[in-house]
Every structure is written in structure tokens, then in C-alpha cells.
Coordinates of C-alpha atoms in Angstrom, one line a residue:
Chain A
X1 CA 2.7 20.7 8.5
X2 CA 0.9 21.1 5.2
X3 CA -2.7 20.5 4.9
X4 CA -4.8 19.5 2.2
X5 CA -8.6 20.2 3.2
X6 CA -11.3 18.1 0.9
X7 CA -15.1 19.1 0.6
X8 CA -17.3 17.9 1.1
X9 CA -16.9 14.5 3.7
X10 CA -19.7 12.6 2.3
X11 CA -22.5 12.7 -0.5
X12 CA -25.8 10.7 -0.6
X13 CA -27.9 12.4 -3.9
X14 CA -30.3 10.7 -6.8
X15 CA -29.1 9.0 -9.7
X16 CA -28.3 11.8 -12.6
X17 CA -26.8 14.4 -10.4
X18 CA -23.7 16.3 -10.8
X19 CA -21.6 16.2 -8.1
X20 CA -18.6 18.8 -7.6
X21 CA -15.9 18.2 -4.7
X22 CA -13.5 20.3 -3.8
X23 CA -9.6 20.2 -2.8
X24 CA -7.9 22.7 -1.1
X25 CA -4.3 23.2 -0.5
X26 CA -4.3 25.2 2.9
X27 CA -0.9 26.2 3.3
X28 CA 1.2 26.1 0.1
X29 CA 0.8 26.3 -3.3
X30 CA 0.1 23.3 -5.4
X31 CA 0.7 23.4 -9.5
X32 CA 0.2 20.0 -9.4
X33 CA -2.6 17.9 -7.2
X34 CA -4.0 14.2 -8.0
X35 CA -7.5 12.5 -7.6
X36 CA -7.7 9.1 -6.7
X37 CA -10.5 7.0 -6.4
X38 CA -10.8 3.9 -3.9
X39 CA -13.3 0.8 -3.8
X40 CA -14.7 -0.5 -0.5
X41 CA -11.2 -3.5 0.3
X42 CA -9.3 -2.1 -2.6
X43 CA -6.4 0.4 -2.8
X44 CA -6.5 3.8 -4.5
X45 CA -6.2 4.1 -8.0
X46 CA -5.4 7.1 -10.0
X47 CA -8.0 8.9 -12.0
X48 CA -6.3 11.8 -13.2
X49 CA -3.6 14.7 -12.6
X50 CA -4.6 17.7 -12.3
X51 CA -2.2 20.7 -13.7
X52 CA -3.0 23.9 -12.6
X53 CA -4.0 26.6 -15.6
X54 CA -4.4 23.9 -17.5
X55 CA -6.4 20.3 -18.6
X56 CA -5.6 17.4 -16.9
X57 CA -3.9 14.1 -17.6
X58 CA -6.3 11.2 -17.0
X59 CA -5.3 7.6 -16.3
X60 CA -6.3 5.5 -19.0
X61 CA -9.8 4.1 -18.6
X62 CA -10.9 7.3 -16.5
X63 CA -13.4 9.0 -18.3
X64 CA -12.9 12.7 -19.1
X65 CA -16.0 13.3 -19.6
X66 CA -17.4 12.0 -16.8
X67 CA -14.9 13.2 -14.4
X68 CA -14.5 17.1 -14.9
X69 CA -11.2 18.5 -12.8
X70 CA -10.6 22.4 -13.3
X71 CA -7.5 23.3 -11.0
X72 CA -8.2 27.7 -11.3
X73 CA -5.8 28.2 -9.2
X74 CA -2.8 27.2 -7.0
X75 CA -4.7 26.2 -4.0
X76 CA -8.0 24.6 -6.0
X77 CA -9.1 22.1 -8.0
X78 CA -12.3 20.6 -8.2
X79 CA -13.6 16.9 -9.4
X80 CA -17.4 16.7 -11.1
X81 CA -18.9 14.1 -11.6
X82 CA -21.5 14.4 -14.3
X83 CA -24.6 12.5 -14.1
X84 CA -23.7 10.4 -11.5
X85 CA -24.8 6.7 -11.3
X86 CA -24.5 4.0 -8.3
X87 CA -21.4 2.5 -10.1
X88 CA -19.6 5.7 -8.9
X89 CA -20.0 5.5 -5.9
X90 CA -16.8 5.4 -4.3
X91 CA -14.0 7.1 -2.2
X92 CA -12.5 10.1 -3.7
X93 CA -9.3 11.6 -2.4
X94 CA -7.5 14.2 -3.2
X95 CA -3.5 15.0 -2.7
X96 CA -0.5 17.7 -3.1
X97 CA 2.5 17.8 -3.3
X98 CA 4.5 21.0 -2.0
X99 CA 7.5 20.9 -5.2
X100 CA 8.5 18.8 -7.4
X101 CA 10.8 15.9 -7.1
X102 CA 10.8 12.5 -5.9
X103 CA 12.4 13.9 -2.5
X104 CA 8.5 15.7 -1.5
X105 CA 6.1 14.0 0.7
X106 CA 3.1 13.9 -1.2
X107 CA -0.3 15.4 1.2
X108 CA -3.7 13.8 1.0
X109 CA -7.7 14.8 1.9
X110 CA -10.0 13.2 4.1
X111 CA -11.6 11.7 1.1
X112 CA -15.3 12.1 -0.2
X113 CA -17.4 9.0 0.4
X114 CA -19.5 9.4 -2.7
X115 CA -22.8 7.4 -2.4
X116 CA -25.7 7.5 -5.6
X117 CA -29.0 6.2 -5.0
Chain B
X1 CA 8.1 3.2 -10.9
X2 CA 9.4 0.0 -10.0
X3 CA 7.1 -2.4 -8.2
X4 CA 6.9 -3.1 -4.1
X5 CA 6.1 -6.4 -2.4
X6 CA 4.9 -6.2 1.4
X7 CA 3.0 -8.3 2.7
X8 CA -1.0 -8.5 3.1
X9 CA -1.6 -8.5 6.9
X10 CA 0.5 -8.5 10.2
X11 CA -0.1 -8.9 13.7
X12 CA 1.1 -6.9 16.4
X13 CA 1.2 -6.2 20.5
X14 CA 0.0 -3.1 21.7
X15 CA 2.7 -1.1 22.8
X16 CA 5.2 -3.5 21.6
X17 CA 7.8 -2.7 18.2
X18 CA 6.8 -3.8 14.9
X19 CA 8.6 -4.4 11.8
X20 CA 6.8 -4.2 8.6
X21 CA 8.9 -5.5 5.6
X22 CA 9.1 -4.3 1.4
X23 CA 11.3 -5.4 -1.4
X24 CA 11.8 -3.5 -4.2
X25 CA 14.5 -5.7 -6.1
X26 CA 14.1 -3.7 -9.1
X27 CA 14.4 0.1 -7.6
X28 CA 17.0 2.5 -9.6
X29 CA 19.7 4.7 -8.3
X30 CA 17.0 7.1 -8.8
X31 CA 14.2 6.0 -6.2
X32 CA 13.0 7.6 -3.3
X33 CA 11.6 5.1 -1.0
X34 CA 8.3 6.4 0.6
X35 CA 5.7 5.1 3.7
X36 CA 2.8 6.2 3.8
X37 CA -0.6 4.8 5.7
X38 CA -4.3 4.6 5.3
X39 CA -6.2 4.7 8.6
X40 CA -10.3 3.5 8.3
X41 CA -12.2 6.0 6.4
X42 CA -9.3 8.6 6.0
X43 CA -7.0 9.9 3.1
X44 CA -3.3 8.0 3.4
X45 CA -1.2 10.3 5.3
X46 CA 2.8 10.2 5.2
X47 CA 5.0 8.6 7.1
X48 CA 8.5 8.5 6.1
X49 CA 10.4 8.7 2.8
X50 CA 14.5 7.9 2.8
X51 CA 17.0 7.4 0.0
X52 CA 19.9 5.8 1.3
X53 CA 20.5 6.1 4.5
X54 CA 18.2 5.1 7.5
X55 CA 15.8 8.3 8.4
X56 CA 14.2 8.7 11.5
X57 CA 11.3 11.1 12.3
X58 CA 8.6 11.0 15.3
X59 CA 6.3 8.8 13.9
X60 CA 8.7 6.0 12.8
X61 CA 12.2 4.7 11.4
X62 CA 13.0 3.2 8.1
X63 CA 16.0 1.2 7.7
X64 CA 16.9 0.7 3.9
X65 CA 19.0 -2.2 3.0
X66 CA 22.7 -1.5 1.9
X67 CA 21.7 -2.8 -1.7
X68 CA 18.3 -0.4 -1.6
X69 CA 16.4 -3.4 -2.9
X70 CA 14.4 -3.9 0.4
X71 CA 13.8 -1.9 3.8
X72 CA 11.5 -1.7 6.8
X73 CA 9.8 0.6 8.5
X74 CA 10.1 0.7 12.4
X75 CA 7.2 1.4 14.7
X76 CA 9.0 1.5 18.0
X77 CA 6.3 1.4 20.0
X78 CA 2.6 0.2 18.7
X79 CA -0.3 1.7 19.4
X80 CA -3.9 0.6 18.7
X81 CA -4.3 4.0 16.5
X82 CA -1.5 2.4 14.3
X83 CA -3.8 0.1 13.2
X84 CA -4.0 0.9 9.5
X85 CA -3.0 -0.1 5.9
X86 CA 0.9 0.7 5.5
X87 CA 2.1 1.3 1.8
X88 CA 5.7 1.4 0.3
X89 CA 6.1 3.3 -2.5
X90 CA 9.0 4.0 -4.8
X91 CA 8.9 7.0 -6.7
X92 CA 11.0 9.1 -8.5
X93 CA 13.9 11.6 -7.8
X94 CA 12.8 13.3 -11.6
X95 CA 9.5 15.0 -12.6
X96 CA 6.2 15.3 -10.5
X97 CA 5.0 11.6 -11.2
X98 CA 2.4 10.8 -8.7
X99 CA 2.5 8.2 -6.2
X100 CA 1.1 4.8 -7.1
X101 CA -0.7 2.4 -4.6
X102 CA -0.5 -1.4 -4.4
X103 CA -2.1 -3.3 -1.8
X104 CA 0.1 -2.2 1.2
X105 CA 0.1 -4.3 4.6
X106 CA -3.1 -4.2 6.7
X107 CA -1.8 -3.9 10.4
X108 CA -3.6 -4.8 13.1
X109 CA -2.9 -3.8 16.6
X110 CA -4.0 -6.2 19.8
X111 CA -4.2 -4.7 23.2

């Protein structure tokens, strides 16, 4: 079945640093994937949509500037987060979708357990 | 998308069926119903998605009401590596909307 692959599993860095995960669609080609964020007993909550060869749609309250996607390509797109502070420490995931349409299953990363000292 | 109600937690015997519930009183004609669940530490992962009629796959049945405005997904046999968060999601026949997350059912699983 398809396979979305995140990268990396887990980040422990300093206060200030710039943080880049990746999110890989392994087996099909994905013009649209989605970041979501998750809190330790909380669900996920969208951050943004990310649109390949082109800028992506944040949820309101998601900072843009903060959060950099860049989908280059079918397979790829990439969160940063820019000078990253303990209040962003989270759970990121990733997902695709192969297609569009309410009818597709909707394929999700391991997640990123994001951790700023 | 219309809004989902499950509820928070449910208990279940190990190798026993369970029956975990939604309503969505206010889905369109238009509304796929989808599963999905959350084990510890890991992205969701997909379950089962049906629009009308009851789907079966190898993880798990979903039985949709004749009115669409509930259904319930059918583990036929629990396991203790069922032991997850379970989310019911409506989305969307149109347009590449993503999926949107409430606060699913926490399932536990007892041997």
C-alpha cells in the first residue's frame, strides 16, 4: 500500500535553531500533502497545506513565517521551523493523499517528536 | 465538513468484538465517512472509509446507518495492538480538503 516516509523520528537541539523535516511520498505522487501538528493528550491540528510548485495555504493562527513548507516536487515537501523555541515542541506529521476526492484514503508519517531545549 | 461525536474512551476484551459508535447528524449527500486510528507515538493510519453501503476490508467493518447520520466500525476480533485512538471523519466527495481531527475514542484493549 502507499507509504508516506517522515524524517527525521525525533529532534532534541538548542533554543534558536532551525529545524527542517522532511516528508516523502514513497510510492505515488502527491500534489497535495498536509502538516499537522499534535500536543502531548490532544488531537492533531492542521498547520498548513502544502501545494506542490507552489506556496502553501496555512490554517489560521499558523505562522508562515515560522513554519516554512516548500513542496519541490511530487514526492517532497519539507516543514522548517525557524528559530525554534520550547513552545514548539510538538508532534509533527505529515500526510498524502494519492488523488483527489473525498473517496481517497488519506496516508500519514511516523511523525517527528520535535523537542527544544 | 460536518462535525462527528464518538465517544472519549471504551473498554474492550482481548480477542473479543468491539463496536465503536459516531453520529454525524448533520453529514450531506456528499460525505464520505472515513476511520482512521492513532496508535502511541505513531502517525494515524487508515482504517476504512464507506459511503453508503456497509464496506468491509481486513482490518475491520463499518456499518453506516440507512439515514447516513451515524455508523460503527466493527473490530471482529480485538487485539491488544488495537489499542489506539479511533477517529471518524467526514469529508468530502469534492476538492482535496484535508482531513480534520476531533478527539476520536481512546480504546483500550484488556487481556
Amino acid at each position: 500500500g502507499a507509504v508516506v516516509s517522515q524524517h527525521p523520528s525525533w529532534v532534541i537541539c538548542k533554543s534558536g535553531t532551525s529545524v527542517k523535516i522532511e516528508c516523502r511520498s514513497l510510492d505515488f505522487q502527491a500534489t497535495t500533502m498536509f502538516w499537522y501538528r499534535q500536543f502531548p493528550k490532544q488531537s492533531l491540528m492542521l498547520m498548513a497545506t502544502s501545494n506542490e510548485g507552489s506556496k502553501a495555504t496555512y490554517e489560521q493562527g499558523v505562522e508562515k513565517d515560522k513554519f516554512l513548507i516548500n513542496h519541490a516536487s511530487l514526492t517532497l515537501s519539507t516543514l522548517t521551523v525557524t528559530s525554534a523555541h520550547p513552545e514548539d515542541s510538538s508532534f509533527y506529521i505529515c500526510s498524502a493523499r494519492e488523488g483527489q476526492g473525498g473517496g481517497q484514503p488519506q496516508h500519514f508519517g511516523d511523525g517527528t517528536r520535535l523537542s527544544i531545549l | 465538513d460536518a462535525k462527528t461525536t464518538q465517544p472519549n474512551s471504551m473498554e474492550s476484551n482481548e480477542e473479543e468484538p468491539v463496536h465503536l459508535p459516531c453520529n454525524h447528524s448533520t453529514i450531506s449527500g456528499t460525505d464520505y465517512i472515513h476511520w482512521y486510528r492513532q496508535l502511541p507515538s505513531q502517525g494515524p493510519e487508515y482504517v476504512i472509509h464507506g459511503l453508503t453501503s456497509n464496506v468491509n476490508n481486513r482490518m475491520a467493518s463499518l456499518a453506516i446507518a440507512e439515514d447516513r447520520k451515524s455508523s460503527t466500525l466493527i473490530l471482529h476480533r480485538a487485539t491488544l495492538r488495537d489499542a489506539a485512538v479511533y477517529y471518524c471523519i467526514l469529508r468530502t466527495i469534492r476538492g482535496n480538503t484535508p482531513l480534520v481531527f476531533g478527539k476520536g475514542t481512546r480504546l483500550s484493549v484488556i487481556a
